[in-house]
Short mmCIF file of C-alpha atoms and ligand atoms in Angstrom, two decimals:
data_model
loop_
_atom_site.label_atom_id
_atom_site.label_comp_id
_atom_site.label_asym_id
_atom_site.label_seq_id
_atom_site.Cartn_x
_atom_site.Cartn_y
_atom_site.Cartn_z
CA MET A 216 -21.79 -13.89 8.97
CA ILE A 217 -21.61 -13.54 5.00
CA LYS A 218 -22.54 -16.43 2.92
CA PRO A 219 -20.92 -17.26 -0.61
CA PRO A 220 -20.74 -17.23 -3.51
CA PHE A 221 -19.73 -13.62 -2.80
CA ILE A 222 -20.33 -10.23 -4.81
CA LEU A 223 -16.79 -8.44 -4.95
CA SER A 224 -16.47 -5.02 -5.92
CA ILE A 225 -13.50 -4.01 -7.29
CA ALA A 226 -12.62 0.02 -6.49
CA GLY A 227 -10.36 1.46 -9.00
CA GLY A 228 -11.29 -0.97 -11.75
CA GLY A 229 -8.85 0.85 -13.81
CA SER A 230 -6.12 -0.12 -11.60
CA THR A 231 -2.65 -1.98 -13.04
CA TYR A 232 -2.80 -4.70 -10.05
CA THR A 233 -6.68 -5.33 -11.19
CA PRO A 234 -5.75 -8.14 -13.46
CA GLY A 235 -3.87 -9.93 -11.22
CA ILE A 236 -5.89 -9.84 -8.10
CA VAL A 237 -8.26 -11.16 -10.40
CA LYS A 238 -5.88 -14.14 -11.54
CA SER A 239 -5.47 -14.54 -8.38
CA LEU A 240 -9.29 -14.92 -7.32
CA MET A 241 -9.62 -17.16 -10.29
CA VAL A 242 -6.95 -20.18 -9.11
CA ARG A 243 -8.17 -19.97 -5.21
CA LEU A 244 -12.38 -19.79 -6.85
CA GLU A 245 -12.32 -23.33 -4.37
CA ASP A 246 -11.37 -21.30 -1.30
CA PHE A 247 -13.41 -17.78 -2.57
CA PRO A 248 -16.42 -18.57 -4.20
CA LEU A 249 -17.51 -15.77 -6.09
CA ALA A 250 -20.67 -14.81 -7.90
CA GLU A 251 -19.69 -11.85 -9.70
CA ILE A 252 -17.05 -9.41 -9.77
CA ARG A 253 -17.51 -5.85 -10.08
CA LEU A 254 -15.44 -3.06 -11.36
CA TYR A 255 -16.19 0.46 -9.96
CA ASP A 256 -13.84 3.81 -11.34
CA ILE A 257 -14.03 7.08 -11.74
CA ASP A 258 -12.07 7.04 -14.78
CA GLU A 259 -14.32 5.05 -16.95
CA ALA A 260 -11.62 5.03 -20.37
CA ARG A 261 -9.14 3.64 -18.10
CA GLN A 262 -11.14 1.19 -16.47
CA ASN A 263 -13.33 -0.08 -19.89
CA THR A 264 -9.71 -0.54 -21.42
CA ILE A 265 -8.42 -2.99 -18.68
CA ALA A 266 -12.09 -4.40 -18.36
CA PRO A 267 -11.91 -6.87 -21.69
CA VAL A 268 -8.47 -8.26 -19.89
CA VAL A 269 -10.25 -8.89 -16.63
CA GLU A 270 -13.28 -10.54 -18.38
CA LYS A 271 -10.45 -12.33 -20.05
CA VAL A 272 -9.06 -13.64 -16.56
CA ILE A 273 -12.27 -14.47 -15.34
CA ARG A 274 -13.43 -17.05 -18.55
CA ASP A 275 -10.38 -18.72 -19.08
CA HIS A 276 -11.68 -19.80 -15.58
CA SER A 277 -15.52 -19.27 -14.60
CA GLN A 278 -18.53 -18.92 -17.02
CA SER A 279 -20.61 -18.77 -14.56
CA ILE A 280 -19.51 -15.79 -12.65
CA LYS A 281 -21.38 -12.43 -13.65
CA PHE A 282 -19.18 -9.64 -14.96
CA THR A 283 -19.93 -5.71 -14.41
CA VAL A 284 -17.85 -2.74 -15.23
CA THR A 285 -19.61 0.68 -13.86
CA SER A 286 -18.93 3.81 -12.32
CA ASP A 287 -22.08 4.29 -11.33
CA ALA A 288 -21.34 3.85 -7.00
CA GLU A 289 -25.22 1.82 -6.76
CA THR A 290 -24.21 -0.63 -10.01
CA ALA A 291 -21.23 -0.64 -8.33
CA PHE A 292 -22.15 -1.79 -4.52
CA ARG A 293 -25.34 -2.39 -4.08
CA GLY A 294 -25.53 -5.87 -2.48
CA ALA A 295 -21.44 -6.06 -2.57
CA HIS A 296 -20.29 -8.86 0.08
CA PHE A 297 -16.12 -8.11 -0.01
CA VAL A 298 -14.81 -4.31 -1.65
CA PHE A 299 -11.27 -4.42 -2.58
CA ALA A 300 -9.89 -1.10 -2.51
CA GLN A 301 -7.07 0.45 -4.78
CA MET A 302 -7.69 3.56 -5.90
CA ARG A 303 -4.78 5.98 -7.23
CA VAL A 304 -6.37 9.46 -6.38
CA GLY A 305 -4.73 11.91 -8.85
CA GLN A 306 -3.45 8.54 -10.96
CA TYR A 307 0.59 8.67 -11.51
CA LYS A 308 0.49 12.17 -13.58
CA MET A 309 0.24 13.30 -9.23
CA ARG A 310 2.72 10.44 -8.36
CA GLU A 311 5.20 12.05 -10.86
CA GLN A 312 4.37 15.55 -9.38
CA ASP A 313 4.67 13.81 -6.28
CA GLU A 314 8.28 11.99 -6.34
CA LYS A 315 9.53 15.27 -8.22
CA ILE A 316 9.36 18.49 -6.69
CA PRO A 317 10.75 17.11 -3.39
CA LEU A 318 14.03 16.63 -5.60
CA ARG A 319 14.29 19.22 -6.73
CA HIS A 320 14.56 20.59 -3.61
CA GLY A 321 17.21 17.55 -2.65
CA VAL A 322 14.85 15.66 -0.80
CA VAL A 323 13.30 12.30 -0.95
CA GLY A 324 10.81 11.70 -3.80
CA GLN A 325 8.62 9.12 -3.10
CA GLU A 326 5.40 7.79 -3.71
CA THR A 327 4.02 6.95 0.44
CA CYS A 328 7.11 8.07 2.15
CA GLY A 329 8.54 12.17 2.50
CA PRO A 330 6.71 15.01 1.38
CA GLY A 331 5.26 12.62 -1.47
CA GLY A 332 3.38 10.45 0.65
CA LEU A 333 1.92 13.89 3.07
CA ALA A 334 0.89 14.88 -0.35
CA TYR A 335 -0.65 11.37 -1.82
CA GLY A 336 -2.39 11.42 1.97
CA LEU A 337 -3.75 14.55 1.29
CA ARG A 338 -5.38 13.82 -1.59
CA THR A 339 -6.43 9.94 -0.53
CA ILE A 340 -8.08 10.45 2.77
CA LEU A 341 -11.34 12.85 1.55
CA PRO A 342 -11.66 10.16 -1.58
CA MET A 343 -11.45 7.03 1.11
CA VAL A 344 -13.67 8.12 3.40
CA GLU A 345 -16.91 9.27 -0.04
CA LEU A 346 -15.59 5.25 -1.27
CA ILE A 347 -16.67 4.27 2.41
CA ASP A 348 -19.85 6.48 2.51
CA LEU A 349 -20.90 4.80 -0.79
CA VAL A 350 -20.42 0.96 0.26
CA GLU A 351 -22.48 1.40 3.66
CA ARG A 352 -25.02 2.92 1.39
CA TYR A 353 -25.42 0.35 -0.99
CA ALA A 354 -23.38 -2.80 0.29
CA ASP A 355 -24.34 -5.74 2.85
CA LYS A 356 -24.56 -4.33 6.29
CA SER A 357 -21.50 -7.06 6.76
CA ALA A 358 -19.78 -5.98 3.93
CA TRP A 359 -15.88 -5.87 4.49
CA ILE A 360 -13.44 -3.59 2.17
CA VAL A 361 -10.03 -4.32 2.39
CA ASN A 362 -7.75 -1.59 1.55
CA TYR A 363 -4.70 -1.48 -0.69
CA SER A 364 -5.23 2.31 -1.83
CA ASN A 365 -1.85 4.23 -0.59
CA PRO A 366 -0.20 5.80 1.56
CA ALA A 367 -2.16 3.16 3.59
CA ALA A 368 -0.45 4.86 7.01
CA ILE A 369 -2.18 8.56 6.52
CA VAL A 370 -5.34 6.56 4.73
CA ALA A 371 -6.07 4.23 7.83
CA GLU A 372 -5.35 7.04 10.09
CA GLY A 373 -7.72 9.63 8.63
CA VAL A 374 -10.28 5.92 8.64
CA ARG A 375 -9.97 5.85 12.16
CA ARG A 376 -10.74 9.64 12.90
CA LEU A 377 -13.74 10.11 10.35
CA ARG A 378 -14.79 6.60 10.19
CA PRO A 379 -14.13 4.62 13.14
CA ASN A 380 -16.60 2.47 12.57
CA ALA A 381 -15.84 1.55 9.15
CA ARG A 382 -15.18 -2.32 8.35
CA VAL A 383 -12.41 -1.90 6.44
CA LEU A 384 -9.33 -3.23 7.15
CA ASN A 385 -6.09 -1.80 5.37
CA ILE A 386 -2.94 -3.52 4.58
CA CYS A 387 0.46 -3.46 3.02
CA ASP A 388 2.23 -6.30 0.14
CA MET A 389 5.14 -5.39 1.36
CA PRO A 390 6.40 -7.42 4.64
CA VAL A 391 5.07 -9.80 2.58
CA ALA A 392 6.97 -9.45 -0.08
CA ALA A 393 9.80 -9.30 2.01
CA MET A 394 8.49 -12.87 3.67
CA ARG A 395 8.41 -14.40 0.43
CA ASN A 396 12.17 -13.04 -0.11
CA MET A 397 13.15 -14.68 3.24
CA GLY A 398 11.48 -17.66 2.03
CA ALA A 399 13.16 -17.80 -0.99
CA ILE A 400 16.35 -16.97 0.87
CA LEU A 401 16.20 -19.90 3.76
CA GLY A 402 14.55 -22.21 1.00
CA VAL A 403 10.56 -22.39 2.50
CA ASP A 404 6.97 -21.57 0.95
CA ARG A 405 7.00 -18.38 2.67
CA HIS A 406 3.41 -19.48 4.31
CA LYS A 407 5.36 -21.70 6.70
CA LEU A 408 6.86 -18.42 7.93
CA GLU A 409 5.86 -16.96 11.49
CA VAL A 410 6.98 -13.59 11.91
CA ASP A 411 6.74 -11.23 14.50
CA TYR A 412 6.54 -7.78 13.16
CA PHE A 413 5.95 -3.95 14.80
CA GLY A 414 5.81 -0.41 13.14
CA LEU A 415 3.43 1.47 10.81
CA ASN A 416 2.55 0.81 7.37
CA HIS A 417 6.22 1.36 5.20
CA PHE A 418 7.91 2.11 8.86
CA GLY A 419 8.34 -1.11 10.85
CA TRP A 420 10.86 -3.86 11.55
CA PHE A 421 10.78 -7.92 11.46
CA THR A 422 11.67 -9.32 15.32
CA LYS A 423 11.61 -12.76 15.00
CA VAL A 424 11.36 -15.11 11.73
CA ARG A 425 10.20 -18.03 13.02
CA VAL A 426 10.24 -22.09 11.06
CA ASP A 427 8.57 -24.83 12.94
CA GLY A 428 9.42 -22.77 15.97
CA GLU A 429 12.79 -21.64 15.25
CA ASP A 430 13.79 -18.39 14.61
CA ARG A 431 15.84 -18.07 11.46
CA LEU A 432 16.25 -14.56 11.72
CA PRO A 433 20.41 -15.07 12.61
CA GLU A 434 20.83 -16.72 9.30
CA LEU A 435 18.52 -14.31 7.60
CA ARG A 436 21.08 -11.60 9.25
CA GLU A 437 24.32 -13.52 7.75
CA HIS A 438 22.84 -13.11 4.19
CA VAL A 439 21.63 -10.21 4.01
CA ALA A 440 25.06 -8.66 6.02
CA ARG A 441 26.13 -10.20 1.89
CA PHE A 442 23.56 -9.73 -0.20
CA GLY A 443 20.68 -7.31 1.29
CA LEU A 444 17.46 -9.45 1.18
CA LEU A 445 17.33 -10.68 -2.07
CA THR A 446 18.44 -14.09 -3.32
CA GLU A 447 22.34 -13.76 -5.22
CA ASP A 448 19.62 -14.15 -8.86
CA ALA A 449 17.53 -11.28 -7.74
CA ALA A 450 15.04 -11.95 -10.39
CA GLN A 451 14.53 -15.66 -9.30
CA THR A 452 13.06 -13.46 -6.20
CA ASP A 453 10.60 -12.31 -8.01
CA PRO A 454 10.76 -11.24 -12.12
CA GLN A 455 8.53 -8.22 -11.04
CA HIS A 456 11.20 -6.86 -8.86
CA SER A 457 13.72 -7.21 -11.53
CA ASP A 458 13.88 -3.60 -12.22
CA PRO A 459 17.16 -2.10 -11.10
CA SER A 460 15.01 0.01 -8.42
CA TRP A 461 13.74 -2.44 -6.78
CA VAL A 462 16.33 -4.30 -6.98
CA LYS A 463 18.33 -1.65 -5.44
CA THR A 464 15.92 -0.94 -2.46
CA TRP A 465 16.09 -4.49 -1.51
CA ARG A 466 19.96 -4.38 -1.81
CA ASN A 467 19.67 -1.29 0.66
CA ILE A 468 18.45 -3.44 4.14
CA LYS A 469 22.23 -4.37 4.00
CA PRO A 470 23.62 -0.90 4.76
CA ILE A 471 20.20 -0.43 7.31
CA MET A 472 21.47 -3.70 9.23
CA ASP A 473 25.28 -3.17 8.54
CA HIS A 474 24.38 -0.22 11.01
CA PHE A 475 21.47 -1.62 12.79
CA PRO A 476 21.82 -5.49 13.29
CA GLU A 477 19.08 -6.35 16.08
CA PHE A 478 16.20 -6.27 14.30
CA LEU A 479 15.30 -6.96 9.87
CA PRO A 480 14.31 -3.15 8.55
CA ASN A 481 11.32 -2.88 6.09
CA PRO A 482 13.00 -1.70 2.64
CA TYR A 483 10.78 1.30 3.20
CA LEU A 484 13.35 2.75 6.36
CA GLN A 485 15.92 3.28 3.35
CA TYR A 486 13.95 6.50 2.68
CA TYR A 487 13.94 7.98 6.01
CA LEU A 488 17.93 6.74 7.42
CA MET A 489 19.38 7.09 4.23
CA PRO A 490 17.73 9.68 2.33
CA ASN A 491 20.85 11.59 1.18
CA ASP A 492 22.01 8.72 -0.33
CA ILE A 493 18.51 7.68 -1.86
CA VAL A 494 18.37 11.54 -3.06
CA ALA A 495 22.02 10.96 -5.00
CA HIS A 496 20.85 8.01 -6.70
CA GLN A 497 17.71 9.88 -8.02
CA ASN A 498 16.97 11.57 -11.00
CA ALA A 499 14.64 14.19 -10.82
CA ASP A 500 14.01 13.87 -14.89
CA TYR A 501 12.66 10.39 -14.42
CA THR A 502 11.42 8.79 -11.01
CA ARG A 503 9.99 5.74 -10.70
CA ALA A 504 6.26 7.04 -11.70
CA ASN A 505 8.08 7.36 -15.01
CA GLU A 506 9.46 3.63 -14.78
CA VAL A 507 6.22 2.50 -13.70
CA MET A 508 4.75 4.43 -17.02
CA ASP A 509 6.88 3.38 -19.16
CA GLY A 510 6.90 -0.21 -17.59
CA ARG A 511 3.70 -1.69 -15.84
CA GLU A 512 1.41 0.69 -16.76
CA LYS A 513 2.06 0.31 -20.86
CA LYS A 514 2.65 -2.97 -21.13
CA LEU A 515 -0.63 -4.08 -19.82
CA PHE A 516 -2.16 -1.28 -22.24
CA ALA A 517 -0.27 -2.53 -24.74
CA ALA A 518 -1.69 -6.29 -24.30
CA ALA A 519 -5.07 -4.62 -23.84
CA ALA A 520 -4.67 -3.23 -27.34
CA GLU A 521 -3.02 -6.71 -28.96
CA TYR A 522 -6.03 -8.57 -27.13
CA GLN A 523 -8.48 -5.78 -28.50
CA ARG A 524 -7.02 -6.73 -32.22
CA THR A 525 -5.97 -10.57 -32.25
CA GLY A 526 -8.47 -11.76 -29.82
CA ILE A 527 -4.70 -12.80 -28.32
CA LEU A 528 -3.88 -11.36 -24.69
CA PRO A 529 0.16 -11.46 -24.34
CA ASP A 530 1.81 -12.67 -20.85
CA ALA A 531 1.41 -9.05 -19.38
CA PHE A 532 0.82 -9.10 -15.49
CA HIS A 533 2.43 -10.05 -12.67
CA VAL A 534 0.02 -12.68 -10.40
CA GLY A 535 2.62 -12.27 -7.18
CA VAL A 536 1.97 -11.57 -3.54
CA HIS A 537 -0.06 -8.38 -4.26
CA GLY A 538 -3.28 -10.44 -5.73
CA ALA A 539 -2.37 -13.90 -3.06
CA PHE A 540 -1.78 -11.12 -0.14
CA ILE A 541 -5.40 -9.53 -0.48
CA VAL A 542 -6.92 -13.13 -1.54
CA ASP A 543 -5.58 -14.65 2.37
CA VAL A 544 -6.52 -12.00 3.58
CA ALA A 545 -10.30 -11.94 2.03
CA CYS A 546 -10.83 -16.15 3.08
CA SER A 547 -9.36 -15.53 6.79
CA LEU A 548 -12.41 -12.28 6.92
CA ALA A 549 -15.14 -14.35 5.15
CA PHE A 550 -15.14 -17.41 7.21
CA ASP A 551 -13.47 -16.85 10.34
CA LEU A 552 -10.02 -18.53 9.52
CA ARG A 553 -7.84 -16.18 12.15
CA GLN A 554 -5.21 -16.33 10.18
CA ARG A 555 -2.51 -14.33 11.27
CA HIS A 556 -1.42 -11.95 8.58
CA LEU A 557 0.95 -8.71 9.33
CA VAL A 558 -2.38 -5.74 9.12
CA ILE A 559 -2.96 -2.45 9.71
CA VAL A 560 -5.14 -2.18 12.80
CA GLU A 561 -5.86 0.36 16.17
CA ASN A 562 -2.41 -0.32 18.63
CA LYS A 563 -4.90 -0.47 21.71
CA GLY A 564 -1.58 -1.68 23.25
CA ALA A 565 -0.47 -4.09 20.78
CA ILE A 566 2.86 -2.25 21.09
CA ALA A 567 2.94 -0.77 24.75
CA ASN A 568 5.15 1.97 24.25
CA LEU A 569 3.01 3.69 21.68
CA PRO A 570 -0.10 5.79 21.56
CA TYR A 571 -3.19 3.16 22.09
CA ASP A 572 -5.12 4.69 19.18
CA ALA A 573 -1.72 4.41 16.54
CA MET A 574 -2.33 3.04 13.64
CA VAL A 575 0.23 0.34 13.72
CA GLU A 576 1.53 -2.43 11.25
CA VAL A 577 1.51 -5.96 13.32
CA PRO A 578 0.54 -9.29 13.18
CA ALA A 579 -3.38 -10.51 13.91
CA TYR A 580 -5.87 -13.55 13.65
CA ILE A 581 -8.16 -12.12 11.04
CA THR A 582 -11.59 -13.09 12.72
CA SER A 583 -15.01 -12.75 10.66
CA GLU A 584 -15.42 -9.66 12.61
CA GLY A 585 -11.99 -8.13 11.69
CA PRO A 586 -8.14 -8.58 13.63
CA GLU A 587 -7.32 -9.11 16.79
CA PRO A 588 -4.04 -7.85 17.08
CA VAL A 589 -0.69 -9.49 18.73
CA ARG A 590 0.82 -8.06 21.56
CA MET A 591 4.88 -7.25 20.55
CA GLY A 592 5.30 -5.36 23.84
CA ALA A 593 7.49 -2.32 24.15
CA VAL A 594 10.00 -1.17 21.81
CA PRO A 595 13.57 -0.41 22.10
CA LEU A 596 13.49 3.54 22.27
CA PHE A 597 15.74 3.66 19.27
CA HIS A 598 12.61 2.50 17.46
CA GLN A 599 10.32 3.72 19.74
CA THR A 600 11.52 7.59 18.82
CA LEU A 601 11.81 6.93 15.38
CA LEU A 602 7.99 5.94 15.27
CA MET A 603 7.12 8.68 16.93
CA GLN A 604 7.97 11.32 14.70
CA GLN A 605 6.86 9.48 12.25
CA LEU A 606 3.44 8.92 13.62
CA ALA A 607 3.21 12.88 13.97
CA SER A 608 4.15 13.89 10.86
CA GLU A 609 1.14 11.58 10.00
CA GLN A 610 -0.97 12.51 12.10
CA LEU A 611 -0.60 16.01 11.86
CA LEU A 612 -1.37 15.60 8.53
CA VAL A 613 -4.70 14.00 8.82
CA GLU A 614 -5.10 16.97 11.13
CA ALA A 615 -4.16 19.34 8.36
CA THR A 616 -6.32 17.66 5.78
CA ILE A 617 -9.58 17.51 7.77
CA GLU A 618 -9.54 20.91 9.29
CA GLY A 619 -7.49 22.53 5.77
CA SER A 620 -4.93 23.78 8.35
CA TYR A 621 -1.87 24.81 6.74
CA GLU A 622 -0.21 26.07 9.56
CA LYS A 623 -0.11 21.78 10.66
CA ALA A 624 0.43 20.74 7.38
CA LEU A 625 3.75 22.37 7.00
CA GLN A 626 4.19 20.96 10.50
CA ALA A 627 3.51 17.57 9.11
CA PHE A 628 6.16 18.15 6.56
CA THR A 629 9.23 19.81 8.83
CA LEU A 630 8.82 16.54 11.40
CA ASN A 631 8.70 13.76 8.55
CA ARG A 632 13.00 12.58 9.24
CA THR A 633 13.34 13.09 5.41
CA VAL A 634 13.01 16.85 5.04
CA PRO A 635 15.98 18.51 6.42
CA THR A 636 14.46 21.98 8.09
CA MET A 637 11.40 24.23 8.24
CA GLN A 638 13.28 25.54 4.71
CA HIS A 639 12.51 22.94 2.91
CA ALA A 640 9.39 22.05 4.01
CA LYS A 641 7.80 24.80 3.35
CA ALA A 642 9.17 25.56 -0.05
CA ILE A 643 7.75 21.86 -1.20
CA LEU A 644 4.53 21.98 0.90
CA ASP A 645 4.11 25.36 -1.46
CA GLU A 646 4.93 24.22 -4.66
CA MET A 647 2.85 20.94 -3.82
CA ILE A 648 -0.31 23.25 -2.70
CA GLU A 649 0.33 24.84 -6.46
CA ALA A 650 0.65 21.24 -8.18
CA ASN A 651 -2.61 19.78 -6.16
CA ARG A 652 -4.77 22.63 -6.88
CA ASP A 653 -7.53 20.41 -7.97
CA TYR A 654 -7.12 18.15 -4.63
CA TRP A 655 -6.89 20.12 -2.23
CA PRO A 656 -9.55 22.96 -1.85
CA ALA A 657 -9.32 23.98 1.59
CA LEU A 658 -5.87 24.02 2.23
CA GLN A 659 -5.76 25.59 -0.64
CA LYS A 660 -8.39 28.59 0.26
CA ALA A 661 -6.03 28.52 4.00
CA TRP A 662 -2.59 29.12 2.38
CA GLU A 663 -4.42 31.97 0.02
CA ASN A 664 -5.49 33.42 2.70
CA GLY A 665 -2.09 33.68 4.37
CA LYS A 666 -0.20 33.98 1.23
CA PRO A 667 2.95 36.50 2.33
CA ALA A 668 2.09 39.46 -0.25
N1 NAD B 729 -0.98 -0.92 0.13
C1 NAD B 729 -0.19 -1.61 -0.56
O1 NAD B 729 1.18 -2.45 0.15
C2 NAD B 729 -0.09 -1.53 -2.12
C3 NAD B 729 0.47 -2.45 -3.09
C4 NAD B 729 0.54 -1.87 -4.50
C5 NAD B 729 -0.26 -0.96 -4.92
N2 NAD B 729 -1.14 0.14 -3.85
C6 NAD B 729 -1.68 0.86 -4.33
O2 NAD B 729 -2.56 0.61 -5.00
C7 NAD B 729 -3.22 1.57 -5.69
C8 NAD B 729 -3.50 1.17 -7.09
O3 NAD B 729 -2.42 0.95 -7.49
P1 NAD B 729 -1.67 0.87 -9.24
O4 NAD B 729 -0.09 1.49 -9.54
O5 NAD B 729 -2.75 0.23 -10.07
O6 NAD B 729 -2.58 2.60 -10.09
P2 NAD B 729 -3.34 3.17 -11.18
O7 NAD B 729 -3.51 4.54 -11.17
O8 NAD B 729 -2.81 1.54 -12.29
O9 NAD B 729 -4.53 2.60 -11.08
C9 NAD B 729 -5.45 3.07 -9.74
C10 NAD B 729 -7.40 3.86 -10.58
O10 NAD B 729 -7.98 4.06 -9.07
C11 NAD B 729 -8.74 5.14 -10.05
N3 NAD B 729 -9.09 5.66 -9.40
C12 NAD B 729 -8.50 7.10 -8.55
N4 NAD B 729 -10.08 7.52 -7.69
C13 NAD B 729 -11.18 7.07 -7.93
C14 NAD B 729 -12.07 7.03 -7.31
N5 NAD B 729 -12.10 8.45 -6.23
N6 NAD B 729 -12.93 6.10 -7.05
C15 NAD B 729 -12.71 4.84 -7.42
N7 NAD B 729 -11.04 4.99 -8.50
C16 NAD B 729 -10.22 5.52 -8.60
C17 NAD B 729 -7.90 5.34 -10.87
O11 NAD B 729 -8.84 6.21 -12.49
C18 NAD B 729 -7.47 4.09 -11.97
O12 NAD B 729 -7.82 3.97 -12.46
C19 NAD B 729 -2.26 3.03 -5.83
O13 NAD B 729 -2.92 3.26 -4.18
C20 NAD B 729 -1.65 2.03 -5.46
O14 NAD B 729 -0.57 2.84 -4.12
C21 NAD B 729 -0.75 -0.51 -2.79
O1 LIG B 730 6.97 0.95 -7.74
P1 LIG B 730 5.76 0.65 -7.66
O2 LIG B 730 4.10 1.45 -7.76
O3 LIG B 730 6.08 -0.44 -8.83
O4 LIG B 730 5.40 -0.50 -6.30
C1 LIG B 730 5.08 0.01 -4.94
C2 LIG B 730 4.33 -0.46 -4.14
O5 LIG B 730 5.34 -0.99 -4.03
C3 LIG B 730 5.13 -2.32 -2.93
O6 LIG B 730 4.33 -2.59 -2.88
C4 LIG B 730 4.86 -3.71 -3.77
C5 LIG B 730 5.43 -5.28 -3.32
O7 LIG B 730 6.34 -5.03 -2.27
C6 LIG B 730 6.20 -6.53 -4.34
O8 LIG B 730 6.39 -7.09 -4.03
C7 LIG B 730 5.11 -6.84 -5.71
O9 LIG B 730 3.83 -7.33 -4.98
O10 LIG B 730 4.64 -5.79 -6.25
C8 LIG B 730 4.02 -4.36 -5.55
C9 LIG B 730 3.91 -3.04 -5.86
O11 LIG B 730 5.17 -3.44 -6.75
C10 LIG B 730 4.32 -1.43 -1.56
O12 LIG B 730 4.11 -2.06 -0.61
C11 LIG B 730 3.26 -0.77 -1.96
O13 LIG B 730 2.46 -0.17 -1.41
C12 LIG B 730 3.92 0.78 -3.39
O14 LIG B 730 2.53 1.18 -3.79
MN1 MN B 731 2.56 -0.88 1.12
#
């Protein structure tokens, strides 16, 4: 077993989330003792801008933790015990393309859902495998990669296919964020909630929400019917989600449960079940990517510049469930705590009527040897069918990436519920291939070979 204090490397050190995650680590040093924190990124300039902010966060809590900033993989990973991965392949400029190209065709433009998520997956699978190989080459043989890099569902499937034995645990903070909101509504801390949940990443449902053994889903159902999954004062639930687009995301759980009240849906299901409403409210010239570049990114980089000038760091980054959750998971891995968390794991019968090898999001007990999924049983035909269609879209996308197959990419886009016809799928895919010229060489070649004269 890995012994503390740990060496932790953060891949994607230039991420806007890095200061928040490091702050979450600093306030939990007793639970997760650290000898060194290393930042690793392929964009040195971006990472070097964020690094002084991160160092300030560290030094506010510890003078002994070593801090390393590098773009060299060996320096980043040699002897590392844990790697937190949070890469955005193509950065925000490609997220903007992922969101705007579909919208130009009247289709949902979103970071991880619909054609945007498929394009993001096509860019990310192989860099994720490359990262795993670098970590396995240099890090401690028992090291764990805890991965936030999106699109987590497709990344998880790609890793299952290409590196099935890798010590990688893919996680998502959306269910935890929903549990934070549930706690705020019920008046209990989110850690008091024990939930049953089934689905794929960004495509799942809560079926039980227990507090001291009592299922409180009925109470939540009544609240959602009035306010969606937010307290009446939205900002009270999560200051980071005072962004109007986020408030709308949480409020949109109401129309879904108005139609299907049995289970409480992951907010991402709105993109698949009410795409026309989503498109009607999206602006093809100014999407969530623009909001983030003008919001979270601009605020953090302005604060970094202010800190460089004055030595005073403004309050510029959010420390919420995003950071707290990955530290919870890392602690359970490090000390075999067997805590119950919602994570992305190979199904192996946890959802009885989904494929054995599907990468599903379910509760699991997190041990030092990885997650042990909790059996959720068979799911109703309605949910099973939705899940199978999404799973097939994601699995075909992974095969398209591995084989460089244009046809499988087109099938993946056509199968996605957000895409109404094969003609929409082809038009969007072809535009995305052009926009991703630097990221999809194999697919580019297949497309150019088969491109109509
Ligand atoms: N799983 C979840 O629930 C969840 C929650 C929040 C954010 N995320 C994901 O976390 C990631 C970071 O988000 P962000 O908004 O901070 O993005 P960001 O663009 O601010 O930072 C991402 C960093 O990754 C770097 N990067 C890109 N390719 C890389 C590679 N091959 N190797 C090393 N570094 C690389 C970029 O240079 C950049 O500095 C994204 O993938 C985002 O979708 C996931
Ligand atoms: O649009 P963004 O970049 O602000 O957020 C996209 C991510 O949204 C989810 O993560 C949220 C989380 O749900 C929320 O509670 C808080 O922690 O912020 C996170 C980032 O906003 C989702 O889980 C991620 O996969 C998305 O990347
Ligand atoms: Mn997520």
